[in-house]
mmCIF file of C-alpha atoms in Angstrom:
data_model
loop_
_atom_site.group_PDB
_atom_site.id
_atom_site.type_symbol
_atom_site.label_atom_id
_atom_site.label_comp_id
_atom_site.label_asym_id
_atom_site.label_seq_id
_atom_site.Cartn_x
_atom_site.Cartn_y
_atom_site.Cartn_z
ATOM 1 C CA MET A 27 27.551 2.055 15.534
ATOM 2 C CA ASP A 28 24.751 2.639 18.028
ATOM 3 C CA TYR A 29 26.548 1.069 21.000
ATOM 4 C CA SER A 30 25.947 2.442 24.475
ATOM 5 C CA LEU A 31 28.899 3.656 26.566
ATOM 6 C CA GLU A 32 28.475 0.598 28.784
ATOM 7 C CA GLN A 33 28.681 -1.720 25.760
ATOM 8 C CA ILE A 34 31.764 0.105 24.448
ATOM 9 C CA LYS A 35 33.442 -0.278 27.836
ATOM 10 C CA HIS A 36 32.625 -4.000 27.768
ATOM 11 C CA PHE A 37 34.198 -4.272 24.313
ATOM 12 C CA LEU A 38 37.371 -2.462 25.329
ATOM 13 C CA ASP A 39 37.692 -4.416 28.561
ATOM 14 C CA THR A 40 37.399 -7.743 26.703
ATOM 15 C CA ASN A 41 40.812 -9.248 26.119
ATOM 16 C CA VAL A 42 41.771 -10.267 22.600
ATOM 17 C CA VAL A 43 42.353 -14.010 22.376
ATOM 18 C CA SER A 44 45.852 -15.222 21.676
ATOM 19 C CA ASN A 45 44.905 -18.725 20.556
ATOM 20 C CA LEU A 46 43.703 -18.780 16.959
ATOM 21 C CA GLU A 47 41.502 -21.802 17.697
ATOM 22 C CA GLU A 48 39.479 -19.819 20.230
ATOM 23 C CA GLU A 49 36.619 -17.577 19.160
ATOM 24 C CA ASP A 50 37.192 -13.885 19.604
ATOM 25 C CA PRO A 51 34.854 -12.717 22.425
ATOM 26 C CA TRP A 52 33.802 -9.769 20.278
ATOM 27 C CA ILE A 53 32.097 -12.069 17.741
ATOM 28 C CA PRO A 54 28.925 -12.868 19.759
ATOM 29 C CA LEU A 55 28.668 -9.202 20.786
ATOM 30 C CA LEU A 56 28.841 -8.114 17.151
ATOM 31 C CA HIS A 57 26.248 -10.715 16.144
ATOM 32 C CA ALA A 58 23.922 -9.446 18.875
ATOM 33 C CA GLN A 59 24.307 -5.873 17.625
ATOM 34 C CA ILE A 60 23.637 -6.960 14.033
ATOM 35 C CA ASP A 61 20.411 -8.654 15.183
ATOM 36 C CA HIS A 62 19.466 -5.518 17.134
ATOM 37 C CA ALA A 63 20.051 -3.347 14.038
ATOM 38 C CA ALA A 64 17.881 -5.696 11.940
ATOM 39 C CA MET A 65 15.032 -5.302 14.446
ATOM 40 C CA LYS A 66 15.343 -1.505 14.311
ATOM 41 C CA ILE A 67 15.321 -1.555 10.503
ATOM 42 C CA GLU A 68 12.156 -3.682 10.528
ATOM 43 C CA GLU A 69 10.494 -1.296 12.974
ATOM 44 C CA LEU A 70 11.410 1.749 10.881
ATOM 45 C CA ARG A 71 10.176 0.101 7.674
ATOM 46 C CA ARG A 72 6.845 -0.594 9.380
ATOM 47 C CA LYS A 73 6.575 3.033 10.441
ATOM 48 C CA GLN A 74 7.552 4.218 6.970
ATOM 49 C CA PHE A 75 4.869 2.038 5.379
ATOM 50 C CA MET A 76 2.222 3.295 7.819
ATOM 51 C CA LEU A 77 3.202 6.933 7.302
ATOM 52 C CA ARG A 78 2.916 6.528 3.523
ATOM 53 C CA SER A 79 -0.421 4.732 3.991
ATOM 54 C CA VAL A 80 -1.794 7.651 6.024
ATOM 55 C CA LEU A 81 -0.456 10.128 3.448
ATOM 56 C CA HIS A 82 -1.961 8.215 0.517
ATOM 57 C CA THR A 83 -5.305 7.822 2.293
ATOM 58 C CA ILE A 84 -5.552 11.556 3.005
ATOM 59 C CA GLN A 85 -4.602 12.365 -0.595
ATOM 60 C CA MET A 86 -7.124 9.859 -1.917
ATOM 61 C CA SER A 87 -10.039 11.138 0.156
ATOM 62 C CA GLY A 88 -9.140 14.809 -0.208
ATOM 63 C CA ARG A 89 -9.243 15.333 3.556
ATOM 64 C CA ARG A 90 -8.185 13.698 6.787
ATOM 65 C CA HIS A 91 -10.446 11.108 8.441
ATOM 66 C CA GLU A 92 -9.302 10.392 11.986
ATOM 67 C CA GLU A 93 -10.975 6.981 11.995
ATOM 68 C CA HIS A 94 -8.956 5.969 8.915
ATOM 69 C CA VAL A 95 -5.729 7.105 10.571
ATOM 70 C CA LEU A 96 -6.528 5.059 13.681
ATOM 71 C CA GLN A 97 -7.331 1.989 11.588
ATOM 72 C CA LEU A 98 -3.976 2.281 9.832
ATOM 73 C CA ILE A 99 -2.076 2.742 13.095
ATOM 74 C CA GLU A 100 -3.670 -0.441 14.420
ATOM 75 C CA ARG A 101 -2.016 -2.324 11.551
ATOM 76 C CA LEU A 102 1.482 -1.302 12.676
ATOM 77 C CA ASP A 103 1.977 -4.587 14.545
ATOM 78 C CA SER A 104 0.421 -6.739 11.839
ATOM 79 C CA PRO A 105 2.089 -10.181 11.596
ATOM 80 C CA ASN A 106 1.559 -10.019 7.822
ATOM 81 C CA PHE A 107 4.181 -7.296 7.353
ATOM 82 C CA ARG A 108 6.659 -8.532 4.726
ATOM 83 C CA ASN A 109 9.291 -6.871 2.560
ATOM 84 C CA GLY A 110 8.456 -3.382 3.746
ATOM 85 C CA GLU A 111 4.676 -3.573 3.345
ATOM 86 C CA ILE A 112 1.489 -5.350 4.341
ATOM 87 C CA PRO A 113 0.331 -7.123 1.161
ATOM 88 C CA ALA A 114 -3.349 -7.241 0.282
ATOM 89 C CA SER A 115 -5.126 -10.580 0.609
ATOM 90 C CA PHE A 116 -7.985 -11.922 -1.491
ATOM 91 C CA PRO A 117 -10.484 -14.703 -0.648
ATOM 92 C CA SER A 118 -9.849 -17.932 -2.549
ATOM 93 C CA ASP A 119 -13.570 -18.760 -2.512
ATOM 94 C CA ILE A 120 -14.208 -15.749 -4.772
ATOM 95 C CA PHE A 121 -11.044 -15.483 -6.868
ATOM 96 C CA ASN A 122 -9.089 -18.335 -8.429
ATOM 97 C CA GLU A 123 -5.298 -18.674 -8.177
ATOM 98 C CA GLN A 124 -4.595 -16.959 -11.493
ATOM 99 C CA GLU A 125 -6.862 -14.032 -10.589
ATOM 100 C CA ILE A 126 -5.247 -13.668 -7.158
ATOM 101 C CA GLU A 127 -1.800 -13.501 -8.744
ATOM 102 C CA ILE A 128 -2.980 -10.580 -10.900
ATOM 103 C CA LEU A 129 -4.700 -8.865 -7.945
ATOM 104 C CA LYS A 130 -1.549 -9.121 -5.846
ATOM 105 C CA GLN A 131 0.144 -6.871 -8.397
ATOM 106 C CA LEU A 132 -2.370 -4.033 -7.996
ATOM 107 C CA PRO A 133 -0.935 -0.710 -6.722
ATOM 108 C CA LEU A 134 -0.752 -0.918 -2.919
ATOM 109 C CA LEU A 135 -1.388 2.056 -0.640
ATOM 110 C CA GLY A 136 1.642 2.704 1.529
ATOM 111 C CA SER A 137 4.046 1.177 -0.969
ATOM 112 C CA GLU A 138 6.645 2.992 -3.081
ATOM 113 C CA ASP A 139 4.946 1.818 -6.285
ATOM 114 C CA SER A 140 5.102 4.704 -8.792
ATOM 115 C CA ARG A 141 1.598 3.777 -9.987
ATOM 116 C CA ILE A 142 0.214 5.004 -6.659
ATOM 117 C CA GLU A 143 1.256 8.595 -7.365
ATOM 118 C CA GLU A 144 -0.266 8.383 -10.844
ATOM 119 C CA ALA A 145 -3.532 7.041 -9.427
ATOM 120 C CA LEU A 146 -3.639 9.703 -6.680
ATOM 121 C CA LEU A 147 -3.240 12.508 -9.213
ATOM 122 C CA LEU A 148 -5.994 10.979 -11.353
ATOM 123 C CA LEU A 149 -8.276 10.630 -8.325
ATOM 124 C CA LYS A 150 -7.615 14.262 -7.378
ATOM 125 C CA ARG A 151 -8.580 15.457 -10.854
ATOM 126 C CA THR A 152 -11.640 13.228 -10.880
ATOM 127 C CA ARG A 153 -12.780 14.452 -7.465
ATOM 128 C CA GLY A 154 -12.341 18.029 -8.661
ATOM 129 C CA MET A 155 -14.573 17.301 -11.669
ATOM 130 C CA MET A 156 -17.174 15.764 -9.387
ATOM 131 C CA ASN A 157 -17.434 19.049 -7.459
ATOM 132 C CA ASP A 158 -17.064 21.278 -10.519
ATOM 133 C CA PRO A 159 -18.475 19.692 -13.713
ATOM 134 C CA SER A 160 -16.136 19.874 -16.712
ATOM 135 C CA GLU A 161 -16.535 19.934 -20.471
ATOM 136 C CA GLU A 162 -17.084 16.687 -22.328
ATOM 137 C CA SER A 163 -13.544 16.734 -23.759
ATOM 138 C CA VAL A 164 -12.077 16.819 -20.240
ATOM 139 C CA GLU A 165 -14.363 14.015 -19.097
ATOM 140 C CA ARG A 166 -13.336 11.914 -22.097
ATOM 141 C CA GLU A 167 -9.656 12.523 -21.301
ATOM 142 C CA ILE A 168 -10.153 11.381 -17.684
ATOM 143 C CA VAL A 169 -12.072 8.292 -18.779
ATOM 144 C CA ALA A 170 -9.331 7.433 -21.284
ATOM 145 C CA ARG A 171 -6.715 7.666 -18.526
ATOM 146 C CA TRP A 172 -8.834 5.503 -16.212
ATOM 147 C CA ASN A 173 -9.238 2.951 -18.994
ATOM 148 C CA GLU A 174 -5.463 2.845 -19.522
ATOM 149 C CA CYS A 175 -4.707 2.484 -15.806
ATOM 150 C CA ILE A 176 -7.317 -0.164 -15.111
ATOM 151 C CA ALA A 177 -6.428 -2.178 -18.216
ATOM 152 C CA ALA A 178 -2.770 -2.182 -17.136
ATOM 153 C CA TRP A 179 -3.554 -3.030 -13.502
ATOM 154 C CA PHE A 180 -5.784 -5.978 -14.426
ATOM 155 C CA LYS A 181 -3.657 -7.162 -17.359
ATOM 156 C CA GLY A 182 -6.543 -6.460 -19.743
ATOM 157 C CA ASP A 183 -8.841 -8.928 -17.942
ATOM 158 C CA ILE A 184 -12.153 -7.048 -18.043
ATOM 159 C CA GLU A 185 -14.044 -9.881 -16.358
ATOM 160 C CA LEU A 186 -11.622 -9.823 -13.419
ATOM 161 C CA GLN A 187 -11.795 -6.059 -12.985
ATOM 162 C CA GLU A 188 -15.614 -6.171 -12.916
ATOM 163 C CA LYS A 189 -15.457 -9.061 -10.449
ATOM 164 C CA TYR A 190 -12.976 -7.149 -8.268
ATOM 165 C CA PHE A 191 -14.988 -3.929 -8.151
ATOM 166 C CA SER A 192 -18.174 -5.902 -7.417
ATOM 167 C CA PHE A 193 -16.293 -7.511 -4.522
ATOM 168 C CA ILE A 194 -15.221 -4.058 -3.267
ATOM 169 C CA ASP A 195 -18.782 -2.708 -3.516
ATOM 170 C CA MET A 196 -20.251 -5.758 -1.806
ATOM 171 C CA ASN A 197 -17.863 -5.571 1.155
ATOM 172 C CA SER A 198 -17.746 -1.789 1.635
ATOM 173 C CA SER A 199 -21.261 -1.241 2.970
ATOM 174 C CA ASP A 200 -20.125 -0.799 6.596
ATOM 175 C CA GLN A 201 -16.490 0.150 6.093
ATOM 176 C CA PRO A 202 -14.518 0.769 2.877
ATOM 177 C CA LEU A 203 -11.984 -1.917 1.999
ATOM 178 C CA ILE A 204 -9.838 0.789 0.407
ATOM 179 C CA LEU A 205 -9.558 3.603 2.935
ATOM 180 C CA GLY A 206 -10.065 7.029 1.384
ATOM 181 C CA LEU A 207 -12.092 5.745 -1.557
ATOM 182 C CA ASP A 208 -15.654 6.780 -0.712
ATOM 183 C CA ASP A 209 -18.867 5.535 -2.326
ATOM 184 C CA GLU A 210 -19.675 8.926 -3.856
ATOM 185 C CA LEU A 211 -16.401 9.029 -5.786
ATOM 186 C CA ILE A 212 -16.728 5.391 -6.846
ATOM 187 C CA ARG A 213 -20.235 6.033 -8.194
ATOM 188 C CA TYR A 214 -19.065 9.143 -10.045
ATOM 189 C CA ILE A 215 -16.198 7.257 -11.725
ATOM 190 C CA ASP A 216 -18.587 4.406 -12.504
ATOM 191 C CA ASP A 217 -21.072 6.801 -14.143
ATOM 192 C CA LEU A 218 -18.314 8.426 -16.194
ATOM 193 C CA MET A 219 -17.054 5.056 -17.388
ATOM 194 C CA LYS A 220 -20.551 3.972 -18.400
ATOM 195 C CA LYS A 221 -21.208 7.283 -20.125
ATOM 196 C CA TYR A 222 -18.167 7.028 -22.384
ATOM 197 C CA ASN A 223 -17.902 3.236 -22.566
ATOM 198 C CA PRO A 224 -21.442 2.430 -23.753
ATOM 199 C CA GLU A 225 -20.581 -1.167 -24.680
ATOM 200 C CA GLY A 226 -19.073 -1.834 -21.258
ATOM 201 C CA SER A 227 -15.458 -2.024 -22.457
ATOM 202 C CA GLY A 228 -13.355 -0.886 -19.522
ATOM 203 C CA ASP A 229 -16.513 -0.394 -17.481
ATOM 204 C CA LYS A 230 -15.928 -0.691 -13.733
#
């Protein structure tokens, strides 16, 4: 139960009350240990989220960037940590309430969202194509998968997805908002989408 020997001795040395109206002296000690366990759980969930974030970032970029790892570690003590993760935030002067509600449901790095693994595999394939050009049929398959993912993520709101990616581009000049997603890869995906979505449907 994670008690120290000193605490166990204190428990065993504490007399059991004989009067039913009195509170058992073990009760406050047990409450204190429950609170201590809750703090440890919170700390471990933070570490778990950060470890997954580092893993996802390395997988997304295809290699390890020490500066990204350090930036993630700095977030370990973030006051915004809730329900096992640090949720993304979006400026209300750019996005309205309805748009923010949709954006909050985007796959989050570091989370256990199954869509993250799907996106990472798709990014890996896309990055491989960028370094080793593929046949048109393969490119079309990748674009179709990107279209499906993005349409699902943004609830089919093409205007919002274009607005979101413009926001990412605008604010990533000095430092990427999504660690591991570099400009070269973004441009390559953008070019592919434009190439096979000539009318702009699903275009990033």
